[in-house]
Amino acid sequence: MKKKFWLGVTLAAVMAVTAACGANGSDNTNTGSNNNTGNTGGDAEKTYTIAISQLVEHPSLDATKEGFLAALKDAGIEEGKNLKIDMNNAQADTANSKTISQKIASGKADLALGIATMTAQNLAEDVTNIPVLFAAVTDPIDAGIVKQLQAPGGNVTGASDTNPDAVKQTMDFIAAELPEVKKVGLVINEGEPNAVVMAKYAEEALLAHGIELVKAPIVNISDVQQAAESLVGRVDAIYITLDNNVVSGVDSIIEVANKNDIPFFSADRDTVEKGAFLTVGFKYFDHGYEVGQMAVEILKNGKKPGEMDITVPQKLDFIMNLKAAAEQGITVTDKMKSYVKDPENNIIE
């Protein structure tokens, strides 16, 4: 991992931005089209345009977008009333992502949001005349999106969706509660920076327990099933990171894990709800909501992105799917259940 990124994590998280209070203001760096619909002006009559570039549709990224829009709505910025959304989906394609960012750069939005690393990278590179926010990005420094977590400067800020301790806690659970696991398989698109970073965290944590990480590389979503099947007989458990192509094809991994009684661990709650056994994570809706609060501060209160610290998830908990455990041949003990701080919400039956 890069020390320059994680040394600032705790401080950045503590300084996370709070919800907007609805005060009047304007973003002096914004050259977008804030049009008033009345004669008296003011936030109540201001119309905003936000351009969103999302890498691909899958539950975590979709929930991030929903949380973002919910925060805006709670602050009085609502689609169909005083908010226009220019929604763009890159369909996990590099060229599409670049085309979208260039289109946004030449448009008249008031703010741009990149959901996932690639789209955020492209927006940070191409969009320089309006505020840019990012979400669902693992390591914004390693990805070249910003240079530092605290007051990153320029027109870009946002929230990372990874606390490296979450990966470590998941690997520690595997070592402690499934001692028969000697090899963990990882389906991974090594062309995706966030996947590579998280894979490194997982590998380091597993090596500390004498467990080997076995990679099954993919290039696109259509490769996921074959990669998962290639791990059968070679590993004792399977893990996936916040790898957008892999998560988009995760149904294939669940099918392989269930058919072959292989414990399946993920890095996001939505995949556990779908059929992975366990993760240490958070709700992506909450992650998106936090970024939406940042947008409110920029649009309504005149905050400058470069002065707003990047944040990381803090509300971590073990999330466990008991039905998935039964499908994958896992006997869930009371000790396993005791890892979950909020069993009412985070033990799925």
Tab-separated table of C-alpha atoms in Angstrom:
chain	number	residue	atom	x	y	z
A	1	MET	CA	0.000	0.000	0.000
A	2	LYS	CA	1.102	3.586	-0.420
A	3	LYS	CA	1.945	5.246	2.867
A	4	LYS	CA	1.186	8.686	1.511
A	5	PHE	CA	-2.449	7.661	1.076
A	6	TRP	CA	-3.186	5.816	4.309
A	7	LEU	CA	-1.260	8.023	6.749
A	8	GLY	CA	-3.999	10.606	6.206
A	9	VAL	CA	-6.958	8.219	6.387
A	10	THR	CA	-7.873	8.568	10.052
A	11	LEU	CA	-7.634	12.344	10.131
A	12	ALA	CA	-9.531	12.678	6.869
A	13	ALA	CA	-12.313	10.458	8.160
A	14	VAL	CA	-12.651	12.394	11.393
A	15	MET	CA	-12.967	15.605	9.432
A	16	ALA	CA	-15.720	14.223	7.190
A	17	VAL	CA	-18.092	16.831	5.907
A	18	THR	CA	-21.464	17.192	7.631
A	19	ALA	CA	-24.858	17.712	6.059
A	20	ALA	CA	-25.623	21.046	4.475
A	21	CYS	CA	-27.689	23.448	6.541
A	22	GLY	CA	-29.381	25.096	3.593
A	23	ALA	CA	-27.642	28.478	3.839
A	24	ASN	CA	-27.522	30.652	0.753
A	25	GLY	CA	-24.323	30.870	-1.237
A	26	SER	CA	-22.651	30.227	-4.559
A	27	ASP	CA	-19.563	28.417	-5.819
A	28	ASN	CA	-17.250	31.077	-7.205
A	29	THR	CA	-15.278	28.480	-9.199
A	30	ASN	CA	-18.354	27.178	-10.968
A	31	THR	CA	-18.803	28.229	-14.567
A	32	GLY	CA	-21.870	26.047	-15.070
A	33	SER	CA	-25.446	27.120	-15.733
A	34	ASN	CA	-27.066	28.043	-12.430
A	35	ASN	CA	-30.282	29.488	-13.825
A	36	ASN	CA	-32.834	31.271	-11.658
A	37	THR	CA	-36.442	30.420	-12.418
A	38	GLY	CA	-37.857	33.459	-10.632
A	39	ASN	CA	-37.156	37.174	-10.281
A	40	THR	CA	-36.006	37.257	-6.652
A	41	GLY	CA	-33.112	34.760	-6.858
A	42	GLY	CA	-31.941	32.625	-3.930
A	43	ASP	CA	-31.385	28.882	-3.478
A	44	ALA	CA	-35.087	28.082	-3.441
A	45	GLU	CA	-35.342	29.257	-7.045
A	46	LYS	CA	-31.972	28.145	-8.354
A	47	THR	CA	-31.866	25.266	-10.818
A	48	TYR	CA	-28.846	22.967	-10.783
A	49	THR	CA	-27.456	20.574	-13.366
A	50	ILE	CA	-25.318	17.653	-12.210
A	51	ALA	CA	-23.559	15.333	-14.652
A	52	ILE	CA	-22.950	11.773	-13.420
A	53	SER	CA	-20.553	9.313	-15.013
A	54	GLN	CA	-21.045	5.772	-13.664
A	55	LEU	CA	-18.778	2.961	-14.789
A	56	VAL	CA	-21.362	0.191	-14.936
A	57	GLU	CA	-24.663	-0.842	-13.400
A	58	HIS	CA	-24.387	-3.094	-10.379
A	59	PRO	CA	-25.969	-2.916	-6.899
A	60	SER	CA	-23.156	-1.122	-5.051
A	61	LEU	CA	-22.679	1.597	-7.657
A	62	ASP	CA	-26.431	1.995	-8.114
A	63	ALA	CA	-26.878	2.354	-4.337
A	64	THR	CA	-24.111	4.974	-4.306
A	65	LYS	CA	-26.004	7.024	-6.876
A	66	GLU	CA	-29.279	6.635	-4.964
A	67	GLY	CA	-27.650	7.810	-1.721
A	68	PHE	CA	-26.106	10.790	-3.495
A	69	LEU	CA	-29.457	11.901	-4.878
A	70	ALA	CA	-31.167	11.319	-1.524
A	71	ALA	CA	-28.752	13.690	0.226
A	72	LEU	CA	-29.460	16.354	-2.376
A	73	LYS	CA	-33.204	15.873	-2.001
A	74	ASP	CA	-32.981	16.148	1.797
A	75	ALA	CA	-31.236	19.482	1.299
A	76	GLY	CA	-33.946	20.778	-1.046
A	77	ILE	CA	-32.277	19.919	-4.353
A	78	GLU	CA	-34.629	17.509	-6.074
A	79	GLU	CA	-34.736	16.048	-9.551
A	80	GLY	CA	-37.785	17.264	-11.469
A	81	LYS	CA	-38.024	20.425	-9.362
A	82	ASN	CA	-34.762	22.315	-9.223
A	83	LEU	CA	-32.305	19.631	-10.339
A	84	LYS	CA	-31.482	18.202	-13.746
A	85	ILE	CA	-29.393	15.011	-13.876
A	86	ASP	CA	-27.268	14.253	-16.916
A	87	MET	CA	-26.852	10.511	-16.294
A	88	ASN	CA	-24.172	8.605	-18.212
A	89	ASN	CA	-23.224	4.914	-17.991
A	90	ALA	CA	-19.905	3.786	-19.487
A	91	GLN	CA	-20.952	0.108	-19.558
A	92	ALA	CA	-17.508	-0.821	-18.161
A	93	ASP	CA	-15.861	0.427	-21.354
A	94	THR	CA	-12.707	2.564	-21.203
A	95	ALA	CA	-13.443	4.451	-24.423
A	96	ASN	CA	-17.011	5.173	-23.329
A	97	SER	CA	-15.813	6.552	-20.013
A	98	LYS	CA	-13.409	8.926	-21.750
A	99	THR	CA	-16.047	10.083	-24.240
A	100	ILE	CA	-18.447	10.809	-21.390
A	101	SER	CA	-15.915	12.881	-19.454
A	102	GLN	CA	-15.087	14.914	-22.549
A	103	LYS	CA	-18.777	15.525	-23.173
A	104	ILE	CA	-19.260	16.705	-19.588
A	105	ALA	CA	-16.213	18.978	-19.903
A	106	SER	CA	-17.754	20.720	-22.890
A	107	GLY	CA	-21.194	20.985	-21.301
A	108	LYS	CA	-22.711	23.388	-18.797
A	109	ALA	CA	-23.219	21.315	-15.660
A	110	ASP	CA	-22.745	22.879	-12.234
A	111	LEU	CA	-21.017	19.819	-10.795
A	112	ALA	CA	-19.821	16.402	-12.005
A	113	LEU	CA	-19.791	13.082	-10.132
A	114	GLY	CA	-17.686	10.069	-11.067
A	115	ILE	CA	-18.869	6.748	-9.631
A	116	ALA	CA	-15.965	4.223	-9.683
A	117	THR	CA	-12.271	4.703	-10.283
A	118	MET	CA	-12.092	4.872	-14.085
A	119	THR	CA	-14.857	7.426	-14.471
A	120	ALA	CA	-13.420	9.524	-11.652
A	121	GLN	CA	-9.981	9.436	-13.284
A	122	ASN	CA	-11.388	10.647	-16.582
A	123	LEU	CA	-13.433	13.424	-14.997
A	124	ALA	CA	-10.471	14.605	-12.933
A	125	GLU	CA	-8.359	14.762	-16.073
A	126	ASP	CA	-10.865	16.370	-18.442
A	127	VAL	CA	-13.218	18.495	-16.319
A	128	THR	CA	-11.382	21.498	-14.928
A	129	ASN	CA	-13.970	24.289	-14.982
A	130	ILE	CA	-16.532	22.923	-12.497
A	131	PRO	CA	-16.384	21.013	-9.192
A	132	VAL	CA	-15.799	17.255	-9.543
A	133	LEU	CA	-16.733	14.707	-6.871
A	134	PHE	CA	-15.922	10.996	-6.815
A	135	ALA	CA	-17.390	7.980	-5.044
A	136	ALA	CA	-16.703	4.221	-5.014
A	137	VAL	CA	-12.975	4.815	-5.497
A	138	THR	CA	-10.556	2.635	-3.529
A	139	ASP	CA	-7.339	4.673	-3.584
A	140	PRO	CA	-7.736	8.139	-5.141
A	141	ILE	CA	-4.049	8.941	-4.717
A	142	ASP	CA	-2.770	5.753	-6.339
A	143	ALA	CA	-5.301	6.302	-9.140
A	144	GLY	CA	-3.946	9.810	-9.745
A	145	ILE	CA	-7.261	11.504	-9.001
A	146	VAL	CA	-5.892	13.654	-6.154
A	147	LYS	CA	-2.473	14.183	-4.612
A	148	GLN	CA	-3.508	14.054	-0.959
A	149	LEU	CA	-6.455	13.284	1.299
A	150	GLN	CA	-6.471	16.477	3.330
A	151	ALA	CA	-7.432	19.617	1.393
A	152	PRO	CA	-6.541	17.999	-1.940
A	153	GLY	CA	-6.544	21.294	-3.852
A	154	GLY	CA	-7.890	21.926	-7.323
A	155	ASN	CA	-11.496	21.183	-8.224
A	156	VAL	CA	-11.728	17.518	-7.164
A	157	THR	CA	-12.668	15.789	-3.903
A	158	GLY	CA	-14.880	12.927	-2.760
A	159	ALA	CA	-14.988	9.746	-0.702
A	160	SER	CA	-13.012	6.518	-0.871
A	161	ASP	CA	-15.068	3.359	-0.423
A	162	THR	CA	-12.271	1.368	1.210
A	163	ASN	CA	-10.943	1.185	4.700
A	164	PRO	CA	-7.992	-1.233	4.487
A	165	ASP	CA	-8.882	-2.557	7.916
A	166	ALA	CA	-12.073	-4.043	6.437
A	167	VAL	CA	-10.021	-6.325	4.161
A	168	LYS	CA	-7.757	-7.347	7.016
A	169	GLN	CA	-10.704	-8.157	9.293
A	170	THR	CA	-12.219	-10.377	6.590
A	171	MET	CA	-8.966	-12.287	6.105
A	172	ASP	CA	-8.493	-12.596	9.873
A	173	PHE	CA	-11.989	-14.090	10.129
A	174	ILE	CA	-11.166	-16.696	7.486
A	175	ALA	CA	-7.977	-17.688	9.307
A	176	ALA	CA	-9.614	-17.847	12.738
A	177	GLU	CA	-12.950	-19.460	11.911
A	178	LEU	CA	-12.135	-21.640	8.895
A	179	PRO	CA	-8.768	-23.186	9.831
A	180	GLU	CA	-9.057	-25.720	7.002
A	181	VAL	CA	-8.621	-22.903	4.472
A	182	LYS	CA	-5.045	-22.919	3.164
A	183	LYS	CA	-5.645	-21.261	-0.212
A	184	VAL	CA	-8.048	-18.425	-1.081
A	185	GLY	CA	-8.985	-17.875	-4.718
A	186	LEU	CA	-9.401	-14.356	-6.097
A	187	VAL	CA	-11.276	-13.578	-9.329
A	188	ILE	CA	-9.745	-10.292	-10.450
A	189	ASN	CA	-9.511	-7.836	-13.313
A	190	GLU	CA	-5.922	-6.674	-12.898
A	191	GLY	CA	-6.605	-3.781	-15.247
A	192	GLU	CA	-8.764	-2.165	-12.569
A	193	PRO	CA	-6.616	-0.163	-10.107
A	194	ASN	CA	-8.927	-0.511	-7.116
A	195	ALA	CA	-8.966	-4.298	-7.505
A	196	VAL	CA	-5.171	-4.460	-7.561
A	197	VAL	CA	-4.863	-2.311	-4.427
A	198	MET	CA	-7.361	-4.389	-2.466
A	199	ALA	CA	-5.834	-7.646	-3.683
A	200	LYS	CA	-2.536	-6.501	-2.210
A	201	TYR	CA	-4.188	-5.818	1.160
A	202	ALA	CA	-5.798	-9.270	1.096
A	203	GLU	CA	-2.602	-11.039	0.104
A	204	GLU	CA	-0.590	-9.360	2.864
A	205	ALA	CA	-3.228	-10.199	5.478
A	206	LEU	CA	-3.469	-13.838	4.356
A	207	LEU	CA	0.308	-14.319	4.253
A	208	ALA	CA	0.440	-13.279	7.906
A	209	HIS	CA	-1.648	-16.396	8.594
A	210	GLY	CA	0.281	-18.648	6.214
A	211	ILE	CA	-2.569	-18.686	3.680
A	212	GLU	CA	-1.898	-18.409	-0.063
A	213	LEU	CA	-3.838	-16.136	-2.430
A	214	VAL	CA	-4.497	-17.756	-5.820
A	215	LYS	CA	-5.520	-15.353	-8.587
A	216	ALA	CA	-7.901	-16.137	-11.446
A	217	PRO	CA	-7.573	-13.156	-13.839
A	218	ILE	CA	-10.322	-11.850	-16.099
A	219	VAL	CA	-10.483	-9.182	-18.800
A	220	ASN	CA	-14.227	-8.584	-18.964
A	221	ILE	CA	-17.491	-9.670	-17.372
A	222	SER	CA	-17.915	-12.648	-19.697
A	223	ASP	CA	-14.743	-14.206	-18.234
A	224	VAL	CA	-16.023	-14.338	-14.649
A	225	GLN	CA	-17.688	-17.759	-14.746
A	226	GLN	CA	-14.719	-19.485	-16.357
A	227	ALA	CA	-12.349	-17.861	-13.860
A	228	ALA	CA	-14.474	-19.018	-10.925
A	229	GLU	CA	-14.681	-22.546	-12.303
A	230	SER	CA	-10.907	-22.612	-12.734
A	231	LEU	CA	-10.537	-22.264	-8.956
A	232	VAL	CA	-12.564	-25.390	-8.138
A	233	GLY	CA	-10.268	-28.033	-6.657
A	234	ARG	CA	-7.424	-25.535	-6.279
A	235	VAL	CA	-8.672	-23.351	-3.418
A	236	ASP	CA	-10.574	-23.721	-0.154
A	237	ALA	CA	-12.420	-20.381	-0.316
A	238	ILE	CA	-13.060	-17.562	-2.791
A	239	TYR	CA	-12.809	-13.812	-2.256
A	240	ILE	CA	-13.533	-10.819	-4.498
A	241	THR	CA	-12.619	-7.160	-4.102
A	242	LEU	CA	-14.550	-4.056	-5.127
A	243	ASP	CA	-13.805	-5.051	-8.717
A	244	ASN	CA	-16.542	-3.644	-10.932
A	245	ASN	CA	-16.357	-6.213	-13.732
A	246	VAL	CA	-16.220	-9.084	-11.244
A	247	VAL	CA	-19.078	-7.739	-9.130
A	248	SER	CA	-21.168	-7.279	-12.270
A	249	GLY	CA	-20.756	-10.995	-13.016
A	250	VAL	CA	-20.914	-12.203	-9.427
A	251	ASP	CA	-23.945	-14.468	-9.966
A	252	SER	CA	-21.609	-16.885	-11.731
A	253	ILE	CA	-19.267	-17.005	-8.735
A	254	ILE	CA	-22.169	-17.590	-6.343
A	255	GLU	CA	-23.335	-20.464	-8.524
A	256	VAL	CA	-19.871	-22.060	-8.559
A	257	ALA	CA	-19.417	-21.578	-4.812
A	258	ASN	CA	-22.807	-23.087	-3.975
A	259	LYS	CA	-22.411	-26.023	-6.330
A	260	ASN	CA	-18.988	-26.938	-4.976
A	261	ASP	CA	-19.397	-26.022	-1.285
A	262	ILE	CA	-16.742	-23.315	-1.416
A	263	PRO	CA	-17.055	-20.487	1.158
A	264	PHE	CA	-17.401	-17.221	-0.763
A	265	PHE	CA	-16.321	-13.878	0.749
A	266	SER	CA	-16.805	-10.441	-0.789
A	267	ALA	CA	-15.787	-6.839	-0.150
A	268	ASP	CA	-19.270	-5.302	-0.329
A	269	ARG	CA	-22.596	-5.721	1.424
A	270	ASP	CA	-24.640	-6.002	-1.760
A	271	THR	CA	-22.788	-9.140	-2.837
A	272	VAL	CA	-23.435	-10.718	0.565
A	273	GLU	CA	-27.115	-9.904	0.173
A	274	LYS	CA	-26.977	-11.623	-3.221
A	275	GLY	CA	-25.316	-14.793	-1.954
A	276	ALA	CA	-21.759	-14.394	-0.661
A	277	PHE	CA	-21.263	-15.638	2.899
A	278	LEU	CA	-19.538	-12.710	4.598
A	279	THR	CA	-17.868	-9.329	4.328
A	280	VAL	CA	-16.748	-6.494	6.548
A	281	GLY	CA	-18.411	-3.491	5.042
A	282	PHE	CA	-21.009	-0.759	5.033
A	283	LYS	CA	-24.003	0.412	3.042
A	284	TYR	CA	-23.148	1.998	-0.288
A	285	PHE	CA	-26.270	4.109	0.028
A	286	ASP	CA	-24.646	5.757	3.076
A	287	HIS	CA	-21.403	6.185	1.136
A	288	GLY	CA	-23.247	7.954	-1.680
A	289	TYR	CA	-25.216	10.029	0.808
A	290	GLU	CA	-21.977	11.352	2.285
A	291	VAL	CA	-20.790	12.450	-1.157
A	292	GLY	CA	-24.190	14.030	-1.750
A	293	GLN	CA	-23.698	16.084	1.403
A	294	MET	CA	-20.411	17.290	-0.048
A	295	ALA	CA	-22.242	18.310	-3.223
A	296	VAL	CA	-24.726	20.309	-1.159
A	297	GLU	CA	-21.898	22.132	0.604
A	298	ILE	CA	-20.441	23.064	-2.777
A	299	LEU	CA	-23.659	24.026	-4.545
A	300	LYS	CA	-25.511	25.800	-1.750
A	301	ASN	CA	-22.805	26.949	0.640
A	302	GLY	CA	-19.997	27.867	-1.717
A	303	LYS	CA	-17.435	25.369	-0.429
A	304	LYS	CA	-14.464	24.757	-2.711
A	305	PRO	CA	-13.723	21.081	-3.488
A	306	GLY	CA	-9.996	21.534	-2.986
A	307	GLU	CA	-10.590	22.583	0.628
A	308	MET	CA	-12.771	19.550	1.468
A	309	ASP	CA	-11.007	16.470	2.868
A	310	ILE	CA	-11.501	13.073	1.269
A	311	THR	CA	-13.219	10.605	3.581
A	312	VAL	CA	-13.262	6.821	4.086
A	313	PRO	CA	-15.940	4.498	5.540
A	314	GLN	CA	-16.055	4.381	9.322
A	315	LYS	CA	-19.272	2.449	10.087
A	316	LEU	CA	-17.773	-0.992	9.498
A	317	ASP	CA	-19.418	-4.219	10.612
A	318	PHE	CA	-19.376	-7.902	9.755
A	319	ILE	CA	-22.251	-8.745	7.424
A	320	MET	CA	-23.228	-12.413	7.268
A	321	ASN	CA	-25.650	-14.374	5.051
A	322	LEU	CA	-26.844	-17.543	6.813
A	323	LYS	CA	-28.635	-18.924	3.756
A	324	ALA	CA	-25.446	-18.560	1.718
A	325	ALA	CA	-23.516	-20.335	4.465
A	326	ALA	CA	-25.829	-23.334	4.202
A	327	GLU	CA	-25.494	-23.372	0.408
A	328	GLN	CA	-21.690	-23.318	0.689
A	329	GLY	CA	-21.364	-26.014	3.347
A	330	ILE	CA	-20.416	-23.656	6.176
A	331	THR	CA	-21.492	-24.464	9.713
A	332	VAL	CA	-22.134	-21.094	11.332
A	333	THR	CA	-21.230	-21.107	15.015
A	334	ASP	CA	-22.320	-18.743	17.769
A	335	LYS	CA	-18.747	-17.468	17.842
A	336	MET	CA	-18.994	-16.523	14.159
A	337	LYS	CA	-22.243	-14.685	14.793
A	338	SER	CA	-20.644	-12.785	17.676
A	339	TYR	CA	-18.431	-10.911	15.193
A	340	VAL	CA	-21.523	-9.012	14.000
A	341	LYS	CA	-22.093	-5.873	16.068
A	342	ASP	CA	-25.579	-5.196	14.679
A	343	PRO	CA	-27.106	-8.639	14.105
A	344	GLU	CA	-30.586	-7.251	13.503
A	345	ASN	CA	-29.429	-5.500	10.341
A	346	ASN	CA	-26.281	-7.378	9.400
A	347	ILE	CA	-27.183	-11.046	9.807
A	348	ILE	CA	-29.159	-11.998	6.706
A	349	GLU	CA	-31.369	-15.080	6.941
